[in-house]
Short mmCIF file of C-alpha atoms (C1' of nucleotides) in Angstrom, two decimals:
data_model
loop_
_atom_site.label_atom_id
_atom_site.label_comp_id
_atom_site.label_asym_id
_atom_site.label_seq_id
_atom_site.Cartn_x
_atom_site.Cartn_y
_atom_site.Cartn_z
CA MET A 981 32.08 38.05 153.40
CA ALA A 982 36.12 39.81 153.29
CA THR A 983 36.60 42.81 155.11
CA ARG A 984 38.28 44.36 152.43
CA THR A 985 40.35 48.11 151.94
CA ALA A 986 38.96 51.27 150.20
CA HIS A 987 40.17 49.51 146.65
CA ASP A 988 41.41 45.65 146.47
CA ALA A 989 44.31 44.28 146.37
CA LEU A 990 46.83 44.82 144.07
CA SER A 991 46.33 41.01 142.31
CA ARG A 992 47.78 39.69 139.15
CA ASP A 993 43.82 39.26 137.57
CA ARG A 994 43.39 43.04 138.67
CA ILE A 995 46.72 43.91 136.20
CA VAL A 996 45.79 42.75 133.84
CA ASP A 997 42.16 43.85 133.81
CA THR A 998 43.05 47.72 134.53
CA ALA A 999 45.97 47.00 131.64
CA ILE A 1000 43.29 45.83 128.65
CA GLU A 1001 41.76 49.00 129.82
CA MET A 1002 44.78 51.38 128.90
CA LEU A 1003 45.98 49.43 125.94
CA ASP A 1004 42.01 49.41 124.24
CA ALA A 1005 41.68 53.07 125.19
CA GLY A 1006 45.83 53.75 124.19
CA GLY A 1007 47.40 51.17 122.31
CA GLU A 1008 50.17 49.42 122.53
CA SER A 1009 52.15 52.83 123.13
CA GLY A 1010 49.14 54.09 125.93
CA LEU A 1011 50.70 51.38 128.50
CA THR A 1012 52.90 52.34 130.90
CA PHE A 1013 54.09 50.99 134.31
CA ARG A 1014 54.11 54.63 135.31
CA ALA A 1015 50.55 55.51 133.91
CA LEU A 1016 49.26 52.06 135.04
CA SER A 1017 50.85 52.29 138.04
CA THR A 1018 49.67 55.51 138.98
CA ARG A 1019 45.94 53.32 138.36
CA LEU A 1020 46.42 51.34 140.81
CA LYS A 1021 47.65 53.09 143.06
CA THR A 1022 50.79 51.45 143.78
CA GLY A 1023 54.56 51.99 142.99
CA ALA A 1024 56.27 51.31 139.53
CA GLY A 1025 58.05 48.28 141.23
CA ALA A 1026 55.23 46.55 142.67
CA ILE A 1027 53.96 45.76 139.48
CA TYR A 1028 56.84 43.01 138.94
CA TRP A 1029 55.81 41.28 142.58
CA HIS A 1030 53.07 39.93 140.02
CA VAL A 1031 53.83 40.07 136.55
CA ALA A 1032 58.02 39.47 134.94
CA ASN A 1033 57.84 42.17 132.88
CA LYS A 1034 56.62 44.56 129.87
CA ASP A 1035 56.32 41.00 127.19
CA GLU A 1036 54.17 39.09 130.10
CA LEU A 1037 52.32 41.19 131.01
CA LEU A 1038 50.94 42.04 127.23
CA ALA A 1039 51.18 38.17 126.32
CA ALA A 1040 48.81 38.30 129.28
CA ALA A 1041 46.35 40.93 128.44
CA THR A 1042 46.08 39.00 124.63
CA GLY A 1043 45.69 35.36 126.43
CA ALA A 1044 42.62 37.11 128.96
CA VAL A 1045 41.93 38.51 125.50
CA LEU A 1046 41.36 35.31 123.33
CA ALA A 1047 39.87 33.26 126.09
CA ASP A 1048 36.53 34.64 125.31
CA VAL A 1049 36.78 33.75 121.29
CA LEU A 1050 37.51 29.78 122.46
CA ARG A 1051 34.90 29.63 125.60
CA GLY A 1052 32.70 29.28 121.83
CA ASP A 1053 30.96 25.76 120.81
CA GLU A 1054 31.18 24.87 117.78
CA ALA A 1055 28.94 21.49 118.03
CA ASP A 1056 26.42 20.18 115.13
CA THR A 1057 27.75 22.99 112.33
CA THR A 1058 29.76 22.44 108.92
CA PRO A 1059 32.65 22.38 109.25
CA GLN A 1060 32.20 25.35 107.30
CA ASP A 1061 30.75 27.45 109.66
CA ALA A 1062 32.74 26.39 112.05
CA ILE A 1063 35.51 27.27 110.61
CA ARG A 1064 33.46 31.17 110.20
CA ALA A 1065 32.53 30.47 113.23
CA ILE A 1066 35.88 30.86 115.04
CA ALA A 1067 37.68 33.07 112.41
CA LEU A 1068 35.04 36.11 113.17
CA GLY A 1069 35.79 36.16 116.77
CA MET A 1070 38.85 36.49 116.64
CA PHE A 1071 37.86 39.21 113.87
CA ASP A 1072 35.55 40.97 115.96
CA ALA A 1073 38.50 40.38 119.48
CA ILE A 1074 40.75 41.83 117.13
CA ASP A 1075 37.75 45.05 116.41
CA GLY A 1076 37.77 45.33 119.89
CA HIS A 1077 41.12 45.30 121.23
CA PRO A 1078 43.21 45.56 117.81
CA TRP A 1079 46.47 45.95 119.98
CA ILE A 1080 46.02 42.08 120.22
CA GLY A 1081 46.60 42.42 116.30
CA GLY A 1082 50.89 43.36 117.20
CA GLN A 1083 51.10 40.58 119.31
CA LEU A 1084 49.08 37.40 118.80
CA ALA A 1085 52.18 36.55 115.87
CA GLY A 1086 54.94 36.94 118.52
CA LEU A 1087 55.24 33.22 120.15
CA ALA A 1088 54.62 34.74 123.48
CA SER A 1089 50.88 34.83 123.29
CA ARG A 1090 51.38 31.05 121.62
CA SER A 1091 49.11 29.21 124.27
CA ALA A 1092 46.01 31.17 122.78
CA SER A 1093 47.12 30.54 119.36
CA LEU A 1094 47.54 27.40 119.85
CA ARG A 1095 44.35 26.27 120.62
CA ILE A 1096 43.19 28.48 118.00
CA ILE A 1097 45.25 27.26 115.27
CA GLU A 1098 44.16 23.03 116.83
CA ARG A 1099 40.21 24.42 116.54
CA ILE A 1100 40.89 25.13 112.76
CA GLY A 1101 43.35 22.12 112.14
CA GLN A 1102 40.33 19.97 113.67
CA GLN A 1103 37.41 21.68 111.06
CA VAL A 1104 40.03 21.42 108.14
CA GLN A 1105 40.53 17.72 108.49
CA ALA A 1106 36.39 17.31 109.54
CA MET A 1107 35.90 19.18 105.48
CA GLY A 1108 38.09 15.87 104.45
CA MET A 1109 41.50 16.84 103.31
CA PRO A 1110 44.74 14.90 103.10
CA ALA A 1111 46.53 14.44 105.77
CA GLY A 1112 49.16 15.87 104.06
CA GLN A 1113 47.87 19.24 103.43
CA ARG A 1114 45.79 20.07 106.17
CA PHE A 1115 49.40 22.05 108.24
CA PHE A 1116 49.39 23.52 104.95
CA ALA A 1117 45.57 24.45 105.38
CA ALA A 1118 45.03 25.10 109.18
CA SER A 1119 48.41 28.13 108.51
CA ALA A 1120 46.70 29.17 105.67
CA LEU A 1121 43.57 29.84 106.79
CA TYR A 1122 45.68 31.25 110.76
CA SER A 1123 47.94 33.73 108.44
CA PHE A 1124 45.18 35.23 106.71
CA ILE A 1125 43.31 36.38 110.37
CA LEU A 1126 46.68 37.70 111.25
CA GLY A 1127 47.40 39.45 108.19
CA VAL A 1128 43.72 40.94 108.74
CA ALA A 1129 45.21 40.87 112.42
CA GLY A 1130 47.76 43.55 111.81
CA GLN A 1131 46.39 45.59 109.41
CA ASN A 1132 42.95 46.56 112.08
CA ALA A 1133 45.80 47.61 114.16
CA ALA A 1134 47.71 49.95 112.36
CA ASN A 1135 44.56 51.07 110.97
CA ALA A 1136 43.72 51.70 115.10
CA ARG A 1137 47.13 53.02 115.35
CA ALA A 1138 46.14 55.87 113.08
CA ARG A 1139 43.32 56.71 114.81
CA GLU A 1140 44.96 57.51 117.55
CA HIS A 1141 46.64 60.66 115.81
CA GLY A 1142 43.56 62.01 115.73
CA THR A 1143 41.04 60.63 112.47
CA SER A 1144 37.88 58.58 113.05
CA ARG A 1145 37.71 55.27 110.61
CA ALA A 1146 35.42 56.36 108.55
CA GLU A 1147 37.60 59.61 108.34
CA THR A 1148 40.85 57.86 107.11
CA LEU A 1149 39.05 55.39 104.87
CA GLY A 1150 36.87 58.70 103.08
CA ALA A 1151 40.75 60.42 102.51
CA GLU A 1152 42.00 57.18 101.29
CA ALA A 1153 39.17 56.13 98.42
CA GLN A 1154 39.94 59.97 97.19
CA LEU A 1155 43.91 58.58 96.87
CA TRP A 1156 43.07 55.90 95.18
CA ALA A 1157 40.50 57.62 93.38
CA ASN A 1158 43.02 60.30 91.92
CA LEU A 1159 45.81 57.64 91.07
CA ASP A 1160 47.27 57.35 88.01
CA ALA A 1161 45.80 56.06 85.52
CA ALA A 1162 47.86 54.22 83.35
CA GLU A 1163 50.15 53.14 86.21
CA PHE A 1164 46.87 52.68 88.58
CA PRO A 1165 43.81 51.10 86.90
CA PHE A 1166 43.04 48.39 89.80
CA LEU A 1167 42.84 50.56 92.54
CA ARG A 1168 41.13 53.53 90.72
CA GLY A 1169 38.06 51.54 89.92
CA VAL A 1170 37.83 49.78 93.31
CA ALA A 1171 38.07 53.03 94.98
CA ALA A 1172 34.38 53.31 95.08
CA GLN A 1173 34.63 49.81 96.71
CA LEU A 1174 36.87 51.14 99.18
CA GLY A 1175 35.63 53.97 100.33
CA ASP A 1176 32.09 51.89 101.24
CA HIS A 1177 33.40 48.17 102.17
CA ASP A 1178 32.52 46.92 105.58
CA ASP A 1179 35.52 45.86 107.46
CA ARG A 1180 34.35 42.05 108.39
CA GLU A 1181 32.11 41.30 105.20
CA GLN A 1182 35.77 41.48 103.00
CA PHE A 1183 37.55 38.99 105.90
CA LEU A 1184 34.02 36.54 105.57
CA ALA A 1185 34.42 36.50 101.54
CA GLY A 1186 38.73 36.43 102.38
CA ILE A 1187 37.73 33.34 104.90
CA ASP A 1188 35.52 31.86 102.05
CA LEU A 1189 38.25 31.93 99.32
CA ILE A 1190 40.46 30.16 101.62
CA LEU A 1191 37.69 27.61 102.15
CA ALA A 1192 37.20 27.11 98.71
CA GLY A 1193 40.22 26.31 97.96
CA ILE A 1194 40.13 23.26 100.63
CA GLY A 1195 37.24 22.31 98.99
CA ILE A 1196 38.87 22.01 95.88
CA ALA A 1197 42.41 20.20 96.85
CA ARG A 1198 40.27 17.66 99.08
CA MET B 943 85.62 64.03 89.50
CA ALA B 944 84.27 65.35 93.29
CA THR B 945 86.79 65.30 95.79
CA ARG B 946 85.67 63.54 98.74
CA THR B 947 86.66 63.60 102.82
CA ALA B 948 87.48 59.97 104.02
CA HIS B 949 84.55 58.81 104.19
CA ASP B 950 80.58 60.21 102.26
CA ALA B 951 79.11 63.17 103.54
CA LEU B 952 76.04 62.52 105.90
CA SER B 953 72.57 62.37 102.85
CA ARG B 954 69.43 60.97 103.06
CA ASP B 955 70.28 57.51 100.95
CA ARG B 956 73.55 56.96 103.41
CA ILE B 957 71.21 57.05 106.25
CA VAL B 958 68.16 54.70 105.20
CA ASP B 959 71.05 52.21 103.82
CA THR B 960 72.76 51.78 106.88
CA ALA B 961 69.80 51.87 108.88
CA ILE B 962 69.22 48.59 107.18
CA GLU B 963 72.18 47.54 108.00
CA MET B 964 71.54 47.61 111.43
CA LEU B 965 67.41 46.51 111.13
CA ASP B 966 68.79 43.48 109.11
CA ALA B 967 71.53 43.15 112.02
CA GLY B 968 69.77 43.54 115.47
CA GLY B 969 65.90 44.10 114.07
CA GLU B 970 64.12 47.25 115.42
CA SER B 971 64.96 46.99 118.65
CA GLY B 972 68.49 47.28 116.82
CA LEU B 973 68.21 50.65 115.01
CA THR B 974 69.05 53.37 117.68
CA PHE B 975 69.79 57.14 116.65
CA ARG B 976 72.66 57.15 118.98
CA ALA B 977 74.13 53.97 116.99
CA LEU B 978 73.15 54.89 113.69
CA SER B 979 74.57 58.02 114.39
CA THR B 980 77.85 56.98 115.89
CA ARG B 981 77.89 54.44 113.01
CA LEU B 982 77.41 57.72 110.76
CA LYS B 983 80.64 59.21 112.96
CA THR B 984 78.16 62.31 113.27
CA GLY B 985 76.04 63.75 115.78
CA ALA B 986 72.81 62.08 116.85
CA GLY B 987 70.64 65.47 116.24
CA ALA B 988 72.33 64.96 112.65
CA ILE B 989 69.73 62.64 111.38
CA TYR B 990 66.88 64.55 112.17
CA TRP B 991 68.07 66.96 108.95
CA HIS B 992 67.60 64.29 106.11
CA VAL B 993 64.82 62.66 107.73
CA ALA B 994 62.25 64.03 109.56
CA ASN B 995 61.65 61.32 112.61
CA LYS B 996 62.19 57.23 113.52
CA ASP B 997 58.81 56.41 112.02
CA GLU B 998 59.89 57.92 108.59
CA LEU B 999 63.62 56.20 108.75
CA LEU B 1000 61.60 52.90 109.43
CA ALA B 1001 59.00 53.80 106.18
CA ALA B 1002 62.03 54.97 103.93
CA ALA B 1003 63.69 51.50 104.79
CA THR B 1004 60.81 49.84 103.80
CA GLY B 1005 59.65 51.31 100.84
CA ALA B 1006 64.10 50.47 99.83
CA VAL B 1007 63.40 47.02 100.78
CA LEU B 1008 60.33 46.94 98.70
CA ALA B 1009 61.24 48.47 96.10
CA ASP B 1010 63.87 45.44 94.81
CA VAL B 1011 60.38 43.24 94.69
CA LEU B 1012 58.79 46.21 92.42
CA ARG B 1013 61.75 45.43 90.14
CA GLY B 1014 60.23 42.02 88.90
CA ASP B 1015 58.01 41.66 85.48
CA GLU B 1016 56.15 40.02 85.56
CA ALA B 1017 54.87 39.17 81.24
CA ASP B 1018 53.73 36.71 79.54
CA THR B 1019 53.35 34.44 81.86
CA THR B 1020 49.59 32.98 83.74
CA PRO B 1021 48.02 35.44 86.46
CA GLN B 1022 49.32 32.65 88.34
CA ASP B 1023 51.67 32.74 88.12
CA ALA B 1024 52.55 36.03 88.16
CA ILE B 1025 50.95 36.29 91.44
CA ARG B 1026 52.87 33.86 92.52
CA ALA B 1027 56.24 36.12 91.35
CA ILE B 1028 54.94 39.13 92.94
CA ALA B 1029 53.88 36.52 95.88
CA LEU B 1030 57.63 35.34 96.93
CA GLY B 1031 59.42 38.31 96.23
CA MET B 1032 57.23 39.40 99.17
CA PHE B 1033 58.51 36.47 101.00
CA ASP B 1034 61.97 36.77 99.85
CA ALA B 1035 62.55 40.08 100.72
CA ILE B 1036 60.55 39.54 104.57
CA ASP B 1037 63.13 36.24 104.86
CA GLY B 1038 65.88 38.94 104.04
CA HIS B 1039 64.49 41.48 106.18
CA PRO B 1040 61.97 40.36 108.43
CA TRP B 1041 61.91 44.10 110.51
CA ILE B 1042 60.12 44.73 107.47
CA GLY B 1043 56.53 42.74 108.51
CA GLY B 1044 56.10 44.88 111.52
CA GLN B 1045 55.92 47.40 108.88
CA LEU B 1046 54.22 46.55 106.25
CA ALA B 1047 50.41 46.70 108.10
CA GLY B 1048 51.30 50.05 108.95
CA LEU B 1049 50.70 52.91 106.20
CA ALA B 1050 53.99 55.03 107.12
CA SER B 1051 54.73 52.31 103.85
CA ARG B 1052 51.97 52.79 101.84
CA SER B 1053 52.97 53.86 98.75
CA ALA B 1054 54.90 50.98 97.89
CA SER B 1055 52.14 48.48 99.89
CA LEU B 1056 49.53 50.04 96.96
CA ARG B 1057 52.15 49.26 94.09
CA ILE B 1058 52.20 45.48 95.20
CA ILE B 1059 48.11 45.69 95.69
CA GLU B 1060 47.65 47.09 92.48
CA ARG B 1061 50.03 44.42 90.40
CA ILE B 1062 48.00 41.60 92.61
CA GLY B 1063 44.58 43.18 91.14
CA GLN B 1064 45.56 43.40 87.40
CA GLN B 1065 46.74 39.78 88.20
CA VAL B 1066 43.27 38.30 90.08
CA GLN B 1067 41.13 41.09 87.36
CA ALA B 1068 43.00 38.97 84.35
CA MET B 1069 42.14 36.03 85.55
CA GLY B 1070 38.66 36.90 84.72
CA MET B 1071 37.49 37.50 88.96
CA PRO B 1072 34.30 39.52 88.62
CA ALA B 1073 34.46 42.89 89.35
CA GLY B 1074 32.67 43.04 92.62
CA GLN B 1075 35.01 40.58 94.26
CA ARG B 1076 38.36 42.19 92.91
CA PHE B 1077 38.91 44.23 95.50
CA PHE B 1078 38.06 40.99 98.08
CA ALA B 1079 40.28 39.22 95.48
CA ALA B 1080 42.93 41.33 95.94
CA SER B 1081 42.71 42.28 99.43
CA ALA B 1082 42.82 38.37 100.93
CA LEU B 1083 45.84 38.09 98.56
CA TYR B 1084 47.84 40.79 100.50
CA SER B 1085 46.21 40.63 103.99
CA PHE B 1086 47.37 36.47 103.53
CA ILE B 1087 50.94 37.96 102.61
CA LEU B 1088 51.57 40.66 105.76
CA GLY B 1089 49.87 37.21 107.84
CA VAL B 1090 53.64 35.43 107.04
CA ALA B 1091 55.29 38.65 107.25
CA GLY B 1092 54.24 39.63 110.83
CA GLN B 1093 55.11 35.71 112.02
CA ASN B 1094 58.68 35.20 110.11
CA ALA B 1095 59.17 39.10 111.95
CA ALA B 1096 58.14 37.72 115.54
CA ASN B 1097 60.31 34.31 115.34
CA ALA B 1098 63.27 36.37 113.43
CA ARG B 1099 63.19 38.60 117.55
CA ALA B 1100 62.86 34.85 118.67
CA ARG B 1101 65.78 34.63 117.33
CA GLU B 1102 67.86 37.82 118.26
CA HIS B 1103 67.01 36.33 121.94
CA GLY B 1104 69.29 33.51 120.91
CA THR B 1105 68.58 30.51 119.25
CA SER B 1106 68.54 29.40 116.24
CA ARG B 1107 65.66 28.68 113.65
CA ALA B 1108 66.24 25.06 113.36
CA GLU B 1109 66.63 24.81 117.52
CA THR B 1110 63.63 26.94 117.91
CA LEU B 1111 61.21 24.68 115.05
CA GLY B 1112 62.88 21.95 116.74
CA ALA B 1113 61.64 22.66 120.72
CA GLU B 1114 58.38 23.78 118.73
CA ALA B 1115 57.38 20.61 117.21
CA GLN B 1116 58.44 18.38 120.95
CA LEU B 1117 56.18 20.57 122.68
CA TRP B 1118 53.30 19.66 120.48
CA ALA B 1119 54.03 16.24 120.01
CA ASN B 1120 53.82 16.16 123.94
CA LEU B 1121 50.35 18.33 123.32
CA ASP B 1122 47.61 16.71 125.37
CA ALA B 1123 46.26 13.51 123.11
CA ALA B 1124 42.76 14.41 124.49
CA GLU B 1125 42.20 18.28 123.60
CA PHE B 1126 45.45 18.64 120.76
CA PRO B 1127 44.57 15.54 118.39
CA PHE B 1128 45.63 17.97 115.65
CA LEU B 1129 48.66 19.17 116.53
CA ARG B 1130 49.37 16.02 117.53
CA GLY B 1131 48.77 14.61 114.86
CA VAL B 1132 50.92 17.29 112.64
CA ALA B 1133 54.11 18.02 115.00
CA ALA B 1134 56.26 15.95 112.60
CA GLN B 1135 55.52 18.37 109.91
CA LEU B 1136 56.05 21.18 111.82
CA GLY B 1137 59.99 19.94 112.18
CA ASP B 1138 60.48 19.64 108.68
CA HIS B 1139 58.72 21.82 106.50
CA ASP B 1140 59.74 24.28 104.74
CA ASP B 1141 59.10 27.73 104.66
CA ARG B 1142 59.09 29.10 101.18
CA GLU B 1143 57.06 26.01 100.29
CA GLN B 1144 54.87 26.37 103.05
CA PHE B 1145 53.53 30.12 102.24
CA LEU B 1146 53.21 29.11 98.49
CA ALA B 1147 50.84 25.98 98.97
CA GLY B 1148 48.37 29.53 101.40
CA ILE B 1149 48.67 31.23 97.92
CA ASP B 1150 47.52 28.12 96.34
CA LEU B 1151 44.37 27.80 98.12
CA ILE B 1152 43.83 31.24 97.62
CA LEU B 1153 44.24 31.39 94.13
CA ALA B 1154 42.03 27.96 93.80
CA GLY B 1155 39.38 29.11 95.21
CA ILE B 1156 39.30 31.80 92.94
CA GLY B 1157 39.54 30.42 90.42
CA ILE B 1158 36.33 28.69 91.36
CA ALA B 1159 34.60 32.35 92.26
CA ARG B 1160 35.73 33.17 88.76
"C1'" DA C 116 72.86 75.42 104.95
"C1'" DC C 117 74.61 71.51 107.31
"C1'" DC C 118 75.84 69.87 112.01
"C1'" DT C 119 76.69 69.37 116.89
"C1'" DG C 120 76.20 68.04 121.34
"C1'" DA C 121 73.82 68.98 125.68
"C1'" DA C 122 69.37 68.67 127.56
"C1'" DC C 123 64.43 67.14 127.51
"C1'" DA C 124 60.89 64.39 129.03
"C1'" DC C 125 60.12 60.57 129.04
"C1'" DC C 126 61.24 54.98 128.83
"C1'" DG C 127 61.10 49.60 131.81
"C1'" DT C 128 63.09 47.58 134.91
"C1'" DT C 129 66.12 46.46 139.27
"C1'" DC C 130 66.89 47.11 144.06
"C1'" DA C 131 67.45 48.97 148.93
"C1'" DA C 132 64.65 49.60 152.33
"C1'" DG C 133 60.75 49.25 154.33
"C1'" DT C 134 55.62 46.94 155.97
"C1'" DA D 1272 55.17 38.11 151.08
"C1'" DC D 1273 54.62 42.20 149.36
"C1'" DC D 1274 54.79 47.38 148.25
"C1'" DT D 1275 57.33 51.42 148.09
"C1'" DG D 1276 60.00 55.24 144.85
"C1'" DA D 1277 64.62 56.57 143.92
"C1'" DA D 1278 68.37 55.42 140.86
"C1'" DC D 1279 70.02 53.21 136.63
"C1'" DA D 1280 71.01 52.96 132.07
"C1'" DC D 1281 68.19 53.40 128.24
"C1'" DC D 1282 65.38 56.29 125.02
"C1'" DG D 1283 63.15 60.05 120.94
"C1'" DT D 1284 63.19 64.53 119.64
"C1'" DT D 1285 64.14 69.51 120.48
"C1'" DC D 1286 67.44 73.00 119.86
"C1'" DA D 1287 70.47 77.08 121.13
"C1'" DA D 1288 75.06 77.47 118.95
"C1'" DG D 1289 78.36 76.74 115.99
"C1'" DT D 1290 80.75 76.42 111.09
#
DNA sequence: ACCTGAACACCGTTCAAGT
DNA sequence: ACCTGAACACCGTTCAAGT
């Protein structure tokens, strides 16, 4: 076994892992090179030896989180269930690390995105979608996932400023219930559902809606 | 008519309008209070008299852009066409002002978001969606729109660093075409479609997929 | 009431200098 | 090869002082 100093040597992996911890704890604004280097007991500039800049660090952190999602194996299921599994994997990853919601759209984390679109596309094809429409269908599923991701990220950002999820949601439901009856009949009507809905279930309902649409177009 | 100095007096409207111009020209990073105050020929702190902080300014700018979308009137059409019109209105607004993609998810621009979800929800209801599923369906449509918005914003951000849309897309299509055949059969297969697809058409295809799904669940 | 502009407390990033 | 830490060029925001 190699001799070690009190703390491990600085390495790209250790930087990325620590960055993920800080992002989970404080969101994107919680990660600064100064705070990161303090936690790593090194100088601010040292990080630049292992990582080009903050964008690359964020991309690497996103990639590390998504690697777990990509480890899943959707053999011996229906294409529909395989897509649900991939989507839920993404949802859970985003739920656990909301800051990746803001990263996924960017092309910085492209390599992981491509793998996910590939997986979805293969299953869309297995559903029997004609060649001309497969790309649209896979993109639609991916865009929907990104949309939910972005909202999750925004909600998490709001929570950094204090209030818990239940509080925010309760206040929001209250606000919907008190909207003008003539102008907002729909939102008033669904205010109760907003108050006690399950994010994961709602996400899956959206996926199922798109899957049903694909089922027809097929 | 009131007497005026050479330039109009500072006002919240003038600040927001100028901010939108700067955001359109240089994205979110192109808007700083220093550059804004220079363009408005005033001091950096003066803006704070009319606007609480940068978040509020971004929310106000987003609201001003979305106000145009909300001016549309979808009377005497089918619910499906009404939803398509709302969605396309959003798409065009985001296409013209990509930076709002990053703002829409946040609750800062909530008032405009609520109006849009209300409109979508009313049409979902008109489609005959049962009460228990209307909220899910409207949310799914809205999330999809946000997802596309986020990607547009990211693409626009990438374009700030130089290359045009055609260049980026061409390079990306090339990259997909050259991916490993065993690992990325799907992406390789649709590389040509990526190269010459129309963003607006693809967006509408996604909306139609969800609408078709709603048509079944109904 | 509204505006000025210096000052404060931060950022990401660079780079000469060390080991 | 890898790390240090001061320095640079920015930010958003505040606030005493002006008009």
